Amino acid sequence: MTDLAQRQVAFLGAILDDEAPLPSGWGDERAPGLAIYRNNYRSSLVEALRSTFERTERLVGEDAFRRAAAHHCIMHPPVGWTLDLAGAGFAETCAELFARDPDVAELAALEWAMHEAFTARNTQPLTTAEFGAACAGFTERQWEGLKLKLVPDLRHVPATYDLVRLWTSLSASNTETEPDLTPLEGARCALVWREDERPVFVIRPAWEGTALASFRKGASFGEVCAALIGTLGEEAAIAEAGAMLARWVGEGLVERLDQ
Amino acid sequence: MSAIAPFDGFGLGLRRTHYADFLDGEVEVDFVEAISENYMVEGGKPLRVLEQVREKHPVILHGVSMSIGSAQGLDDDHLSRLRALADRIDPLWVSDHLCWTRTSAHNSHDLLPLPLTREALDAVCANIDRAQDALGRPMLFENPSSYLTFPEDEMAEWEFLSEMAQRTGCYLLLDINNVYVSAHNHGFSARDYIAGLPLDRVRQIHLAGHEPGEIIIDTHDRAVSGGVWELYADTIAQLGPVATMIERDDKIPPLAELLAELELARSLGRGNAGAIAA
């Protein structure tokens, strides 16, 4: 390692850790300057997290959020070149720090999914007419082998609370009401995607999120249906899978079909 | 490597709070400067906005994450995304800072100071050569503001910048506020600093506000100070017309307020030094 590389490692180490000794050869006269760099580092990361997790901050309060954000920066110092990724893993940090309030991590996961969807790759999804034309005359075997390339902004996160109500109750303009923590019945998830440049989400059955993950991994429609039979029973699984596919196409979530 | 022709005009940074002003109206600027990393994304609204702004104004891409002073070299992904953005936007030029931000393990996302040594100069020049080759164009590098110096420093910052420009063919983005801040913090003359630069390599000037104190902090959260305006007027008198912009990154006011501040820069740029007192 060159002298410059060693000095940079020592300097960054002193910024990341308030307790770290001053780099070799530094007198105390450099401590005030180092303190400014430490503060800049910490405050820019906390501000980045505040910007990404606005509703999570409103849910837990400013002081608790700042403590959680500082903890996250200490435990998971950023690695990549973009500050946009500073919030990666923050939902897991919230799950650890707010273990008695699982709504916090759930909301943070939703905000992170929406943050990612905001700048995901642009794409032109299949229209219902294009999908219909592409599938016209499909044999049963072709349906079973059908694979979907889903739009890149589509994501799913678990939902045990009514995240639509919670989201609305935490809007910036809604300062009077308490956070709405209505639990959902049954296993559910939130599907997140981008519509007219804005991230949106809806609550769906959890099996729909599972199906989405399976398609992403390359599963065929037949394989997804087979997995659903274990959850819904054979008759319902076929009907629900078909309805889900039609719904996704209508919502612009399918980029193209693969065989 | 092609040369960057001088461009004389007055501009502002493109900030999210002003998107609608730039898209819906006619903003009286000669160019717009965008933070490169905000647009080095796959898709979505930010890229669409930048492309629409580009249809109306010349755009400069100003980066904060190249880490040109990193001993470990440059980040391939950052470079390739910046090249793709530059090809898409066709900017007046691409700039970044004389600083480092990361090691192989972590990224500070802050503009950290370099020791002013021959070793650091060699590392910076090698990185600039690589960046300019990857981008297929010469770049501008901005003098940093800093809050400490290193015991191993071997030269003045203006000497470092001069040799860097001479060896690599890069140009300079002269941040007048950064000169003012560092001169105060480290006890050198701001005018000596500027006199020591190769002014023929300066293609752009930044003006910004700072937080006064025993150590001045480069905050970009308020209006440009009187001392910085005076230094700008002196510099322009030596340098002649050069692209000049106001940088505001925090506590961003309505666009009209920044345009009024930019008008003072225009007035000084026309040689009206009395505009500062007004």
Tab-separated table of C-alpha atoms in Angstrom, chain A residues 142-254:
chain	number	residue	atom	x	y	z
A	142	GLN	CA	-47.245	-22.898	-24.321
A	143	TRP	CA	-49.172	-21.384	-21.409
A	144	GLU	CA	-47.348	-23.646	-18.987
A	145	GLY	CA	-43.992	-22.680	-20.453
A	146	LEU	CA	-44.756	-18.947	-20.591
A	147	LYS	CA	-42.210	-16.751	-18.819
A	148	LEU	CA	-42.617	-13.067	-18.040
A	149	LYS	CA	-40.091	-10.256	-18.051
A	150	LEU	CA	-41.565	-7.850	-15.535
A	151	VAL	CA	-40.946	-4.087	-15.628
A	152	PRO	CA	-37.753	-3.133	-13.731
A	153	ASP	CA	-39.477	-0.730	-11.343
A	154	LEU	CA	-41.789	-3.426	-9.934
A	155	ARG	CA	-41.043	-4.573	-6.374
A	156	HIS	CA	-42.870	-6.173	-3.461
A	157	VAL	CA	-42.541	-5.870	0.309
A	158	PRO	CA	-44.391	-7.712	3.106
A	159	ALA	CA	-47.444	-5.967	4.601
A	160	THR	CA	-49.036	-6.834	7.932
A	161	TYR	CA	-50.451	-3.315	8.400
A	162	ASP	CA	-52.717	-1.421	6.034
A	163	LEU	CA	-49.877	0.536	4.473
A	164	VAL	CA	-52.255	2.620	2.357
A	165	ARG	CA	-53.929	3.994	5.483
A	166	LEU	CA	-50.592	4.359	7.286
A	167	TRP	CA	-49.098	6.172	4.271
A	168	THR	CA	-51.993	8.612	4.095
A	169	SER	CA	-51.976	9.297	7.836
A	170	LEU	CA	-48.265	10.197	7.642
A	171	SER	CA	-48.476	12.597	4.703
A	172	ALA	CA	-46.755	15.962	5.214
A	173	SER	CA	-50.094	17.781	5.085
A	174	ASN	CA	-51.713	15.497	7.649
A	175	THR	CA	-50.160	16.784	10.863
A	176	GLU	CA	-53.136	16.390	13.182
A	177	THR	CA	-53.977	12.701	13.052
A	178	GLU	CA	-52.159	9.819	14.699
A	179	PRO	CA	-50.446	7.193	12.517
A	180	ASP	CA	-53.083	4.700	11.353
A	181	LEU	CA	-51.812	1.249	12.371
A	182	THR	CA	-54.722	-0.898	11.216
A	183	PRO	CA	-53.583	-4.534	10.891
A	184	LEU	CA	-54.403	-6.444	7.708
A	185	GLU	CA	-56.180	-9.779	7.749
A	186	GLY	CA	-54.336	-12.668	6.186
A	187	ALA	CA	-50.913	-12.724	4.553
A	188	ARG	CA	-50.511	-9.654	2.344
A	189	CYS	CA	-47.843	-7.695	0.529
A	190	ALA	CA	-47.456	-4.324	-1.136
A	191	LEU	CA	-46.624	-4.204	-4.840
A	192	VAL	CA	-44.648	-1.088	-5.770
A	193	TRP	CA	-44.047	0.310	-9.244
A	194	ARG	CA	-43.719	3.630	-11.068
A	195	GLU	CA	-46.672	5.218	-12.810
A	196	ASP	CA	-46.327	8.536	-14.664
A	197	GLU	CA	-42.886	8.995	-13.062
A	198	ARG	CA	-44.302	8.615	-9.536
A	199	PRO	CA	-43.880	5.488	-7.397
A	200	VAL	CA	-47.233	3.953	-6.402
A	201	PHE	CA	-48.239	0.877	-4.423
A	202	VAL	CA	-51.227	-1.383	-3.804
A	203	ILE	CA	-51.932	-4.075	-1.211
A	204	ARG	CA	-52.247	-7.579	-2.637
A	205	PRO	CA	-52.283	-11.136	-1.274
A	206	ALA	CA	-48.841	-12.332	-0.212
A	207	TRP	CA	-48.920	-15.097	-2.818
A	208	GLU	CA	-48.894	-12.438	-5.534
A	209	GLY	CA	-45.554	-11.169	-4.200
A	210	THR	CA	-44.288	-14.745	-4.108
A	211	ALA	CA	-45.366	-15.211	-7.712
A	212	LEU	CA	-43.595	-11.996	-8.685
A	213	ALA	CA	-40.363	-13.209	-7.069
A	214	SER	CA	-40.709	-16.562	-8.867
A	215	PHE	CA	-41.158	-14.909	-12.272
A	216	ARG	CA	-38.108	-12.730	-11.564
A	217	LYS	CA	-36.078	-15.899	-10.929
A	218	GLY	CA	-37.183	-17.319	-14.258
A	219	ALA	CA	-40.093	-19.537	-13.219
A	220	SER	CA	-42.696	-20.359	-15.869
A	221	PHE	CA	-46.412	-19.661	-15.576
A	222	GLY	CA	-46.956	-23.386	-15.091
A	223	GLU	CA	-44.458	-23.487	-12.234
A	224	VAL	CA	-46.041	-20.456	-10.581
A	225	CYS	CA	-49.496	-22.078	-10.884
A	226	ALA	CA	-48.170	-25.313	-9.386
A	227	ALA	CA	-46.762	-23.417	-6.403
A	228	LEU	CA	-50.065	-21.592	-5.928
A	229	ILE	CA	-51.995	-24.879	-5.761
A	230	GLY	CA	-50.349	-25.546	-2.399
A	231	THR	CA	-51.681	-22.226	-1.108
A	232	LEU	CA	-55.049	-21.860	-2.794
A	233	GLY	CA	-56.084	-25.317	-4.000
A	234	GLU	CA	-56.088	-26.384	-7.637
A	235	GLU	CA	-59.249	-24.744	-8.919
A	236	ALA	CA	-58.687	-21.408	-7.200
A	237	ALA	CA	-54.982	-21.375	-8.093
A	238	ILE	CA	-55.651	-21.580	-11.842
A	239	ALA	CA	-58.368	-18.934	-11.709
A	240	GLU	CA	-56.383	-16.567	-9.469
A	241	ALA	CA	-53.187	-16.957	-11.496
A	242	GLY	CA	-55.049	-16.068	-14.683
A	243	ALA	CA	-56.689	-13.071	-13.024
A	244	MET	CA	-53.313	-11.939	-11.632
A	245	LEU	CA	-51.716	-12.118	-15.059
A	246	ALA	CA	-54.527	-10.091	-16.626
A	247	ARG	CA	-54.284	-7.564	-13.793
A	248	TRP	CA	-50.506	-7.161	-14.191
A	249	VAL	CA	-50.824	-6.667	-17.934
A	250	GLY	CA	-53.573	-4.074	-17.376
A	251	GLU	CA	-51.400	-2.261	-14.846
A	252	GLY	CA	-48.446	-2.165	-17.234
A	253	LEU	CA	-46.226	-4.476	-15.184
A	254	VAL	CA	-45.204	-6.905	-17.946
